mmCIF file with all atom_site columns, C-alpha atoms in Angstrom:
data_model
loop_
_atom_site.group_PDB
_atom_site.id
_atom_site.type_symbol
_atom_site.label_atom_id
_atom_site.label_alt_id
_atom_site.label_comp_id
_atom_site.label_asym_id
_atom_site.label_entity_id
_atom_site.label_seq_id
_atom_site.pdbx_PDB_ins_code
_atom_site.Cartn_x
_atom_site.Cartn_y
_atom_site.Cartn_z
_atom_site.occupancy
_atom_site.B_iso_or_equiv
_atom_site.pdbx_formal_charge
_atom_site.auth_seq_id
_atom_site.auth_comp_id
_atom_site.auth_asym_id
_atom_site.auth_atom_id
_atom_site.pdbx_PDB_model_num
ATOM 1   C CA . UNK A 1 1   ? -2.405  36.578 12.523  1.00 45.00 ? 199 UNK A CA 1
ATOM 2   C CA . UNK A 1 2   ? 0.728   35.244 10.989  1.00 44.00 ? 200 UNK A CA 1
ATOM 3   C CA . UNK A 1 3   ? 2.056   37.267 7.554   1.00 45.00 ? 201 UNK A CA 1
ATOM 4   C CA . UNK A 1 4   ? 1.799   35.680 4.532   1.00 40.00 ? 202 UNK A CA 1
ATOM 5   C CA . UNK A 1 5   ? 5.652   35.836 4.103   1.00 40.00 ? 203 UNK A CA 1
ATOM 6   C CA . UNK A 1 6   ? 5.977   33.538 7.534   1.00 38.00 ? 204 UNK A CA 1
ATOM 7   C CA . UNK A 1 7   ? 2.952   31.153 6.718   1.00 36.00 ? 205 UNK A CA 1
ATOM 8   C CA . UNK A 1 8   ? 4.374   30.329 3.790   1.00 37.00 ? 206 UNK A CA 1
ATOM 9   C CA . UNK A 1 9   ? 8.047   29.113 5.208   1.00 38.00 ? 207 UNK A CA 1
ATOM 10  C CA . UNK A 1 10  ? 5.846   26.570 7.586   1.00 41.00 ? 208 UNK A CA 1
ATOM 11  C CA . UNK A 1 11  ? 4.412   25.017 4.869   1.00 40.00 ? 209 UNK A CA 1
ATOM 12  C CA . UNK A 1 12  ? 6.043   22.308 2.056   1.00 44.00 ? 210 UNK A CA 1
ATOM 13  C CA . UNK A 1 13  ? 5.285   23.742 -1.457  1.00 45.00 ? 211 UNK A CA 1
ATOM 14  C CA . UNK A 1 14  ? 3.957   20.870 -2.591  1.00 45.00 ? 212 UNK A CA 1
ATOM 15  C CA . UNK A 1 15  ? 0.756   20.573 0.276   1.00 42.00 ? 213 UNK A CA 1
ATOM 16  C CA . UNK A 1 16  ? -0.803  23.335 -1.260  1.00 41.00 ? 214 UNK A CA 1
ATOM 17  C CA . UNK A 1 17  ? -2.573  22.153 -4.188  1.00 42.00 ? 215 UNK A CA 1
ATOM 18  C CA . UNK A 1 18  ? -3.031  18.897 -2.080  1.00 42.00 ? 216 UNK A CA 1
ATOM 19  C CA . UNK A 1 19  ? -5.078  20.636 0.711   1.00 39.00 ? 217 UNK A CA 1
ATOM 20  C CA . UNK A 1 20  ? -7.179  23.233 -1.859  1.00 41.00 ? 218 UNK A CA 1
ATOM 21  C CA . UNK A 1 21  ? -8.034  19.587 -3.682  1.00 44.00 ? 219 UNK A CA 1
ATOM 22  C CA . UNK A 1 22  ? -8.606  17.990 -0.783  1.00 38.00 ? 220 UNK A CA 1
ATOM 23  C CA . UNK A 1 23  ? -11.155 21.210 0.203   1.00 37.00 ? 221 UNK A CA 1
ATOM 24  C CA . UNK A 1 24  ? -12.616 21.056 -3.071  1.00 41.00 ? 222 UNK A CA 1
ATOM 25  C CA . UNK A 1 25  ? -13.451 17.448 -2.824  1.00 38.00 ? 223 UNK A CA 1
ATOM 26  C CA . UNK A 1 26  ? -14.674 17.602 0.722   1.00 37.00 ? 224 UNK A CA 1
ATOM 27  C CA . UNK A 1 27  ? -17.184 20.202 -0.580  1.00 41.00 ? 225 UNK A CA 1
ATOM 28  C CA . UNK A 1 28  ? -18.214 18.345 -3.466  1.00 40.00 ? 226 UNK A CA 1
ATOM 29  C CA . UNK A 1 29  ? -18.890 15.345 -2.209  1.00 38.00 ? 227 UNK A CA 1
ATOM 30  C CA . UNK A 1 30  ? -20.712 17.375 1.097   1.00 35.00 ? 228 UNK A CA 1
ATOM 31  C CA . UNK A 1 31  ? -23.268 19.255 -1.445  1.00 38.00 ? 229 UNK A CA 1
ATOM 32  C CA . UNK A 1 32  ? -23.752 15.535 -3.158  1.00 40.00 ? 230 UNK A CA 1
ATOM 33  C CA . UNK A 1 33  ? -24.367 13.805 -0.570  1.00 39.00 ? 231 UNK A CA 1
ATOM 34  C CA . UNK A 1 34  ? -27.258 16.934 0.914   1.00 36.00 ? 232 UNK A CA 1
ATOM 35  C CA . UNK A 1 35  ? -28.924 17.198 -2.514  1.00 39.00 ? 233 UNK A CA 1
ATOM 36  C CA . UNK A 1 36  ? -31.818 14.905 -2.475  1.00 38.00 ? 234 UNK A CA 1
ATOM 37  C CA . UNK A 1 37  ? -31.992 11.651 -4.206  1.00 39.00 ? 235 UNK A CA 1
ATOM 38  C CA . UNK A 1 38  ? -35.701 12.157 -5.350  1.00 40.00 ? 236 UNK A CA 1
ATOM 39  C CA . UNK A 1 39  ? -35.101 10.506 -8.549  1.00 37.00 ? 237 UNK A CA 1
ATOM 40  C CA . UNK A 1 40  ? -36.291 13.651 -10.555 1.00 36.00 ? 238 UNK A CA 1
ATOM 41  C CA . UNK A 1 41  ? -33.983 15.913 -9.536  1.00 38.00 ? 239 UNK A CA 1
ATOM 42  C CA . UNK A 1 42  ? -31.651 13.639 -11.493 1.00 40.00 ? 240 UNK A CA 1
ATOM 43  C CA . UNK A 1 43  ? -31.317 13.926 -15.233 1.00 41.00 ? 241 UNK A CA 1
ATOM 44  C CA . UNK A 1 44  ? -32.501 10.811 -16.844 1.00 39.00 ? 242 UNK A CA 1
ATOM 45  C CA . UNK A 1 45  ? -29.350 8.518  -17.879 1.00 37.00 ? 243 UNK A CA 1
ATOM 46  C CA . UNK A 1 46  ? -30.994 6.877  -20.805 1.00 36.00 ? 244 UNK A CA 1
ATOM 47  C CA . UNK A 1 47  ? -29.380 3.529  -22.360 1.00 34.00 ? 245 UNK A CA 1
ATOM 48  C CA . UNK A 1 48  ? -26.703 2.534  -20.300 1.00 37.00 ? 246 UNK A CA 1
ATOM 49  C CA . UNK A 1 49  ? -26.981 4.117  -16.947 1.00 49.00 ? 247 UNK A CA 1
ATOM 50  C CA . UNK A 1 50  ? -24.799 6.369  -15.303 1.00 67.00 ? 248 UNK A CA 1
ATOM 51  C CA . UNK A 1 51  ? -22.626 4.433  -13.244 1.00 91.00 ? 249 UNK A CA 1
ATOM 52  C CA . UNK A 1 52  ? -19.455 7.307  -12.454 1.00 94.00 ? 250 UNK A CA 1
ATOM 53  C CA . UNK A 1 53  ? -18.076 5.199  -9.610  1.00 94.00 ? 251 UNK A CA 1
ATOM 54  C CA . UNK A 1 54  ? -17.211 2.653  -12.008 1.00 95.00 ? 252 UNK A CA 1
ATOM 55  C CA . UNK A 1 55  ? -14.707 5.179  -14.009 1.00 96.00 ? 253 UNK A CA 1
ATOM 56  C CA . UNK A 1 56  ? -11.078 4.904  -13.541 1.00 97.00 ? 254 UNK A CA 1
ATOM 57  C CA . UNK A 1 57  ? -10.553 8.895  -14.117 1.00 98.00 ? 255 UNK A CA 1
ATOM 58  C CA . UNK A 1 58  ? -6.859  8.851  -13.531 1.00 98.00 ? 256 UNK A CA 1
ATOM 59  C CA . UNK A 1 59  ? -6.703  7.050  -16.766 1.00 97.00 ? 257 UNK A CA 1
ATOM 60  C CA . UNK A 1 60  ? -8.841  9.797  -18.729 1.00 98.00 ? 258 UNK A CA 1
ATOM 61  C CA . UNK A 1 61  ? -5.582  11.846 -19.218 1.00 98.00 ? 259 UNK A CA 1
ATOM 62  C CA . UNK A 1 62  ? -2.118  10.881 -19.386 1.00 97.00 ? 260 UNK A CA 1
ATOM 63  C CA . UNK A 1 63  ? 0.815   12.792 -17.884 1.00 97.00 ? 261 UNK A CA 1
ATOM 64  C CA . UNK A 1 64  ? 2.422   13.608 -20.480 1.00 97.00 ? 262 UNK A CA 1
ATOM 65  C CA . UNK A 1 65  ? -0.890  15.496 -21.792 1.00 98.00 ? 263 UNK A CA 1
ATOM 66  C CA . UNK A 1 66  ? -1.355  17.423 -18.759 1.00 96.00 ? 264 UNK A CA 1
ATOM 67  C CA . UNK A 1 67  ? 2.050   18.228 -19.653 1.00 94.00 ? 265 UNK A CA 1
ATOM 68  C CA . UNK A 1 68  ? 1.785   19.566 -22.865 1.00 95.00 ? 266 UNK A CA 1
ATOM 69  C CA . UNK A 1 69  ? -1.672  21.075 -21.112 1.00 95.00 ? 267 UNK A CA 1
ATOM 70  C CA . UNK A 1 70  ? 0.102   23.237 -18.597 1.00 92.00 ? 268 UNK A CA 1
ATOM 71  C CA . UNK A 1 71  ? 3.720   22.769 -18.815 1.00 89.00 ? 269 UNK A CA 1
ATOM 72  C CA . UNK A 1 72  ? 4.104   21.417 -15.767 1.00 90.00 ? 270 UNK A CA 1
ATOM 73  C CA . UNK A 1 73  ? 5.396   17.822 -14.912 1.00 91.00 ? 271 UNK A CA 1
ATOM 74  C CA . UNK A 1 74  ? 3.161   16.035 -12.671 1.00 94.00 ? 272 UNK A CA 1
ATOM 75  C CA . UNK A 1 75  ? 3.110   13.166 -10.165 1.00 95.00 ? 273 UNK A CA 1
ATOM 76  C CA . UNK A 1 76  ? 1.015   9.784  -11.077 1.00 96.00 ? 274 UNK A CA 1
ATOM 77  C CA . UNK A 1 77  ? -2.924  10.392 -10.067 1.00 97.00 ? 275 UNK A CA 1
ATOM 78  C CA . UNK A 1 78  ? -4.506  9.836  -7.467  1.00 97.00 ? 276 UNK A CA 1
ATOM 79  C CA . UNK A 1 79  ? -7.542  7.534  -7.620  1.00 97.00 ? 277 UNK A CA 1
ATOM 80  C CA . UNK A 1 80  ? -10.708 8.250  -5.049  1.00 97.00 ? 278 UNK A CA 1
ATOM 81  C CA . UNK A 1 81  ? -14.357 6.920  -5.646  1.00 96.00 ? 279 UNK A CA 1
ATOM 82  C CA . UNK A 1 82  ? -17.719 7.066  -4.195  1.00 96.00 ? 280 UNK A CA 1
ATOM 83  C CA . UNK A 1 83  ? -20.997 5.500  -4.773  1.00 94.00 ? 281 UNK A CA 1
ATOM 84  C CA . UNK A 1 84  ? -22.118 8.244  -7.507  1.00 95.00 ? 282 UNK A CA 1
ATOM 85  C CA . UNK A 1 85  ? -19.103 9.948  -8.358  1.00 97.00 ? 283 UNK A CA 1
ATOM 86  C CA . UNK A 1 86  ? -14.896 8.811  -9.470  1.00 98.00 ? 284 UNK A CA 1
ATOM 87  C CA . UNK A 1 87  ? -12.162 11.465 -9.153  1.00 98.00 ? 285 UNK A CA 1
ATOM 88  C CA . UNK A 1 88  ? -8.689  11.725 -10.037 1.00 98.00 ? 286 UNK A CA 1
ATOM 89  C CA . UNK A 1 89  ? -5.976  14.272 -8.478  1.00 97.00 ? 287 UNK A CA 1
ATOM 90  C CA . UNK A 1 90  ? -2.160  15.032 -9.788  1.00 97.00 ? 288 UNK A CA 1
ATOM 91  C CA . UNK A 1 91  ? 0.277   17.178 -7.750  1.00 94.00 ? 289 UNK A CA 1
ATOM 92  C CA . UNK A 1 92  ? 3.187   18.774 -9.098  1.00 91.00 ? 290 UNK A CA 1
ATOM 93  C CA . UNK A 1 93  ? 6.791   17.472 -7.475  1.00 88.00 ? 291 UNK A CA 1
ATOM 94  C CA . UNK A 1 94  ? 7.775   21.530 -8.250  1.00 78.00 ? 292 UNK A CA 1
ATOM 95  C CA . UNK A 1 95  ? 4.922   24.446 -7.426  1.00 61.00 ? 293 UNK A CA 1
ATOM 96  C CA . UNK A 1 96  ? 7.716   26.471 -8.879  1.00 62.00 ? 294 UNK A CA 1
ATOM 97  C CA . UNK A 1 97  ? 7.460   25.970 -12.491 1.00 64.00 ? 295 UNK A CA 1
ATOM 98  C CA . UNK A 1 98  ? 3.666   26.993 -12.922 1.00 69.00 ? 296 UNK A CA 1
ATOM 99  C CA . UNK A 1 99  ? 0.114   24.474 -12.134 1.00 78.00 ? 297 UNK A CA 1
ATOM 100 C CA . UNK A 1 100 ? 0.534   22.675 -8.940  1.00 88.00 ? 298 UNK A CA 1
ATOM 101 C CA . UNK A 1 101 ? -2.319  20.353 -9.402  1.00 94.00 ? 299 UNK A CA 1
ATOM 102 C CA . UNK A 1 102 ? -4.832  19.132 -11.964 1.00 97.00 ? 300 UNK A CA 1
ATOM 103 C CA . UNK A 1 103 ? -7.839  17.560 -10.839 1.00 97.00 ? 301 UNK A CA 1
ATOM 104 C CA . UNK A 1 104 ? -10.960 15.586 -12.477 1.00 98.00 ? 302 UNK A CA 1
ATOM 105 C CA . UNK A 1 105 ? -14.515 14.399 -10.873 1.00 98.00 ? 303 UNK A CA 1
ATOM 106 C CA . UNK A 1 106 ? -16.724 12.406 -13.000 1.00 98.00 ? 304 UNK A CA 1
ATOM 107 C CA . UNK A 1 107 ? -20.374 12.126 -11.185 1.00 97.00 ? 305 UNK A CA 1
ATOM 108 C CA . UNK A 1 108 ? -23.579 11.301 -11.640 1.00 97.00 ? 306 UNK A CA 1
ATOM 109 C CA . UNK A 1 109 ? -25.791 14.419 -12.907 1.00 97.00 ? 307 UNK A CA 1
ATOM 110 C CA . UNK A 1 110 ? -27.719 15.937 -10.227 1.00 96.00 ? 308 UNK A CA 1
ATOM 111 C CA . UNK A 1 111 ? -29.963 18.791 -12.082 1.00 97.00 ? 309 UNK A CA 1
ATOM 112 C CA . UNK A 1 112 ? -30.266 20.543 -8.176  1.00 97.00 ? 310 UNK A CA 1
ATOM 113 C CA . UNK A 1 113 ? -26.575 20.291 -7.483  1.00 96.00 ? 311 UNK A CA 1
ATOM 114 C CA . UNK A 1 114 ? -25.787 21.701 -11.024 1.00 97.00 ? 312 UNK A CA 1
ATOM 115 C CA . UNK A 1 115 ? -28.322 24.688 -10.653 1.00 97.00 ? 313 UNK A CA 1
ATOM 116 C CA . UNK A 1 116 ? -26.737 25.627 -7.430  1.00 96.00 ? 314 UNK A CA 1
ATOM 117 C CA . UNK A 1 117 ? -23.396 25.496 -8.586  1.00 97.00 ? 315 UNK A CA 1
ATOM 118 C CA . UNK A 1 118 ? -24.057 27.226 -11.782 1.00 97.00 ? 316 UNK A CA 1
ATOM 119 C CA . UNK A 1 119 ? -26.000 29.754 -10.059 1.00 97.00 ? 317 UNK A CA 1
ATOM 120 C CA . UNK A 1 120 ? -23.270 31.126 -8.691  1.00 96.00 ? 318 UNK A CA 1
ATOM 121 C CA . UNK A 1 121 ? -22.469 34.960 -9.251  1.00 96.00 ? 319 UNK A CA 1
ATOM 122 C CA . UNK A 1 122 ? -18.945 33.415 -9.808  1.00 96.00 ? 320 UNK A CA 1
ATOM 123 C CA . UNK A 1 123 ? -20.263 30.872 -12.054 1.00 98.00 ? 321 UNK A CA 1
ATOM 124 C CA . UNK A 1 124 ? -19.197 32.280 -15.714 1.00 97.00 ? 322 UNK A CA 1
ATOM 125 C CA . UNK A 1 125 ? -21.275 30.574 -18.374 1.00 97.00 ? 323 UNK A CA 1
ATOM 126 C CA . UNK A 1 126 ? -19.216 28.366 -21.274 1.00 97.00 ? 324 UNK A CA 1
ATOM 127 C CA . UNK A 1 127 ? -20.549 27.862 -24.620 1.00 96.00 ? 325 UNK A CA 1
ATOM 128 C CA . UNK A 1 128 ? -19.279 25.831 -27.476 1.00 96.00 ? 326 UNK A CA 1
ATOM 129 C CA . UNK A 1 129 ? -18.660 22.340 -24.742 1.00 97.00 ? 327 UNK A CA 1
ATOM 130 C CA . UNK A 1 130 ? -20.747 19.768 -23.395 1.00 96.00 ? 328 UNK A CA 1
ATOM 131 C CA . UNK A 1 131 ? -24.616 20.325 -22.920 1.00 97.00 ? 329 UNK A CA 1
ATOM 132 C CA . UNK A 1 132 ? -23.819 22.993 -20.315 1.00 97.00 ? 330 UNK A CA 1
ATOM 133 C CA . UNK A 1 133 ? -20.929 24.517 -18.952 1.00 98.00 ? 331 UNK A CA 1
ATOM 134 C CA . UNK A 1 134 ? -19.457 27.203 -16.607 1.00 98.00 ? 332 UNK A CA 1
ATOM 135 C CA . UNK A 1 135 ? -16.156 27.971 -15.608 1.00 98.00 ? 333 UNK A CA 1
ATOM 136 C CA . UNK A 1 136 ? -14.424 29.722 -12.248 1.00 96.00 ? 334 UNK A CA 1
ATOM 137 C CA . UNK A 1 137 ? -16.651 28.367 -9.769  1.00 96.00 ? 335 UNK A CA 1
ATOM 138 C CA . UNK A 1 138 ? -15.879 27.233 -6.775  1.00 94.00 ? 336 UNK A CA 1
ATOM 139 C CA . UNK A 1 139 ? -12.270 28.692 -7.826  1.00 92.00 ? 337 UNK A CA 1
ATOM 140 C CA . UNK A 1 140 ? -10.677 30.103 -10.925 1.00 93.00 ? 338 UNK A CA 1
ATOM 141 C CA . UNK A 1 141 ? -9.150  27.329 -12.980 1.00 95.00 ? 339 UNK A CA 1
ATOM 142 C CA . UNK A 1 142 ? -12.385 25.082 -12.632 1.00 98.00 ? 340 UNK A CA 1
ATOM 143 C CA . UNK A 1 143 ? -14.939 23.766 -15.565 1.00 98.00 ? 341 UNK A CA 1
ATOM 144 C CA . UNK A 1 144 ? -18.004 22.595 -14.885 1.00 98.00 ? 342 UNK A CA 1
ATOM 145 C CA . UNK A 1 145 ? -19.328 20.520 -17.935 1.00 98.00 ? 343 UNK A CA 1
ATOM 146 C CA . UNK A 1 146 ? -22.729 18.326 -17.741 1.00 98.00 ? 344 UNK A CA 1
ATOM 147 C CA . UNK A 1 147 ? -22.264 15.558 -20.424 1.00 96.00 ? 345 UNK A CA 1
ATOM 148 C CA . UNK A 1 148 ? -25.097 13.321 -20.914 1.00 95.00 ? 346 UNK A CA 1
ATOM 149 C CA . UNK A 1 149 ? -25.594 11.353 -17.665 1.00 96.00 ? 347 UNK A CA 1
ATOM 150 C CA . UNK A 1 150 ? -22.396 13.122 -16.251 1.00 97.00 ? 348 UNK A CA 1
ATOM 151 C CA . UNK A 1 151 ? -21.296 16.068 -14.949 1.00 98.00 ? 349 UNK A CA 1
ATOM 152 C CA . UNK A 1 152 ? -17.427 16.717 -15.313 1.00 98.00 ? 350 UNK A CA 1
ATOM 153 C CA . UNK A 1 153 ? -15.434 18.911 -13.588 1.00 98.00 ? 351 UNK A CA 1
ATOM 154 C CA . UNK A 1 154 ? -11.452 19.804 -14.498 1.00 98.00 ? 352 UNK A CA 1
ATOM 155 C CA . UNK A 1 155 ? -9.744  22.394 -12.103 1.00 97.00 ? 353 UNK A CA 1
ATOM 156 C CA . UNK A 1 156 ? -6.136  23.157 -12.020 1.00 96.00 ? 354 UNK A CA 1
ATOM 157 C CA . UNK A 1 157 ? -4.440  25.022 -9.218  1.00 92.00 ? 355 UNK A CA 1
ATOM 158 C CA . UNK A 1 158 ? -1.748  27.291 -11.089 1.00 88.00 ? 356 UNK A CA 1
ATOM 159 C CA . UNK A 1 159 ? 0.030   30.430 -9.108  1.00 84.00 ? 357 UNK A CA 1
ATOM 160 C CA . UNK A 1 160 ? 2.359   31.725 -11.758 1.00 87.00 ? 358 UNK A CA 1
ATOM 161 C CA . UNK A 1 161 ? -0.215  32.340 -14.940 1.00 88.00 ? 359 UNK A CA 1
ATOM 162 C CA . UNK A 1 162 ? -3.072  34.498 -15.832 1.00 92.00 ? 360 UNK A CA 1
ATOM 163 C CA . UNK A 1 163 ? -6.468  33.307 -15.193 1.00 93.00 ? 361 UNK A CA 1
ATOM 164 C CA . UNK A 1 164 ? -7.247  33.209 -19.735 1.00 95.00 ? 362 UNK A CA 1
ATOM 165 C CA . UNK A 1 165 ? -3.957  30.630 -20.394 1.00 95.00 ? 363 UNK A CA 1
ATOM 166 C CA . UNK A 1 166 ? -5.227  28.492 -17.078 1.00 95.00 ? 364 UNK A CA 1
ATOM 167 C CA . UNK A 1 167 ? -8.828  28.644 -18.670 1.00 96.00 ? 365 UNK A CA 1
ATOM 168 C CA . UNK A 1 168 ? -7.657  27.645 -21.614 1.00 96.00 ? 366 UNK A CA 1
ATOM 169 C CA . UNK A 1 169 ? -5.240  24.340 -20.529 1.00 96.00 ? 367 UNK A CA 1
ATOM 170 C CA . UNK A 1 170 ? -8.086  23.811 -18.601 1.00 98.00 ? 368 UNK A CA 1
ATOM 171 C CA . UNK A 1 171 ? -10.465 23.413 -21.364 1.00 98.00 ? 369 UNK A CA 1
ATOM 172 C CA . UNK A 1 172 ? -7.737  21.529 -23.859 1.00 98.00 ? 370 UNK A CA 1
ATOM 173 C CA . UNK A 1 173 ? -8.034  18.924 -20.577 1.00 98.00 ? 371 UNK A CA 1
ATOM 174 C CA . UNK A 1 174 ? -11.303 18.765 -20.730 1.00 98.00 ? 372 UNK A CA 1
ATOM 175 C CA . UNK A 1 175 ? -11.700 18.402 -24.391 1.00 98.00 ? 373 UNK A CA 1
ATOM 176 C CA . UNK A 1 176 ? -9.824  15.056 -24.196 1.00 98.00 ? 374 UNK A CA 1
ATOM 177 C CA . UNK A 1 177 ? -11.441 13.835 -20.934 1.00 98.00 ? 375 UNK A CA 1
ATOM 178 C CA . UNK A 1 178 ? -14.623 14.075 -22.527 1.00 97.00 ? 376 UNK A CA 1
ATOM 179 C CA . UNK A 1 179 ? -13.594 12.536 -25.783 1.00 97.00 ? 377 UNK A CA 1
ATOM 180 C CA . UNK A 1 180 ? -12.880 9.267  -23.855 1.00 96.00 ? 378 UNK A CA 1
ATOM 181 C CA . UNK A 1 181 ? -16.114 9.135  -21.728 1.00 93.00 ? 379 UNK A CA 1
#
């Protein structure tokens, strides 16, 4: 087993918050794509439909509001879509000056994938946002919103603060991605 100390001189900075988004999608879209698509374990999508893949999520925030969000300067978004779900990923140029990445997913509600999630003894409920909502699961700095036909999830990946000013950037982000869905 390498120490920390060496690991961390092998890797760039910045392919950090890259590979723990990267993970996080991967699992994601995995425990999407195994939930069943008996059409009543999704939550009816009224008026409208629920099309998610049709979202351009890197244009639900700007940069200069994840900014002001985390005060961190971040990298233009990265774009990535499937049939039920969009999903947008910044990276911070610097790791050094506090979040490394922020990242959104916009999918489709699935009622089995959200009762899985949320059942989670990491799972802390939110109140006061969305329909439902729990935070720090699958890692600290995540929200898990369902909204309407949607579930939304924000994460950032921050090294430097303390988990209540990451929860709470992370929920300022969320307000405004919801605002514009």
């Amino acid at each position: 087993m390498v120490p920390l100390e060496h690991r961390s001189k092998q890797l760039d900075p910045n392919s950090m918050p890259r590979i723990l988004g990267i993970v996080v999608l991967a699992g994601i879209a995995l425990a999407s794509c195994s939930s069943p698509s008996d059409p009543n374990t999704r939550d009816s999508a009224g008026p409208g439909g629920g099309n998610a893949s049709a979202i351009k999520a890197c244009d639900l925030l700007t940069l200069e509001e994840i900014k002001q969000a985390t005060g961190t300067l971040m990298d233009a978004g990265h774009l990535q879509t499937t049939d039920t779900q969009a999903s947008c990923d910044w990276s911070s140029p610097d790791g050094s000056s506090g979040a490394s990445g922020v990242g959104i997913i916009v999918r489709e509600f699935d009622n089995t994938l959200w009762q899985a999630m949320s059942a989670s003894t990491h799972a802390v409920p939110v109140t006061g946002i969305g329909q439902q909502a729990y935070k720090g699961y699958p890692h600290s700095g995540d929200l898990a919103v369902k909204q309407g036909k949607y579930e939304v999830d924000v994460g950032i990946v921050d090294f430097k603060h303390d988990n209540a000013t990451v929860d709470a950037a992370t929920l300022t982000l969320m307000n405004l991605v919801l605002s514009r869905l």
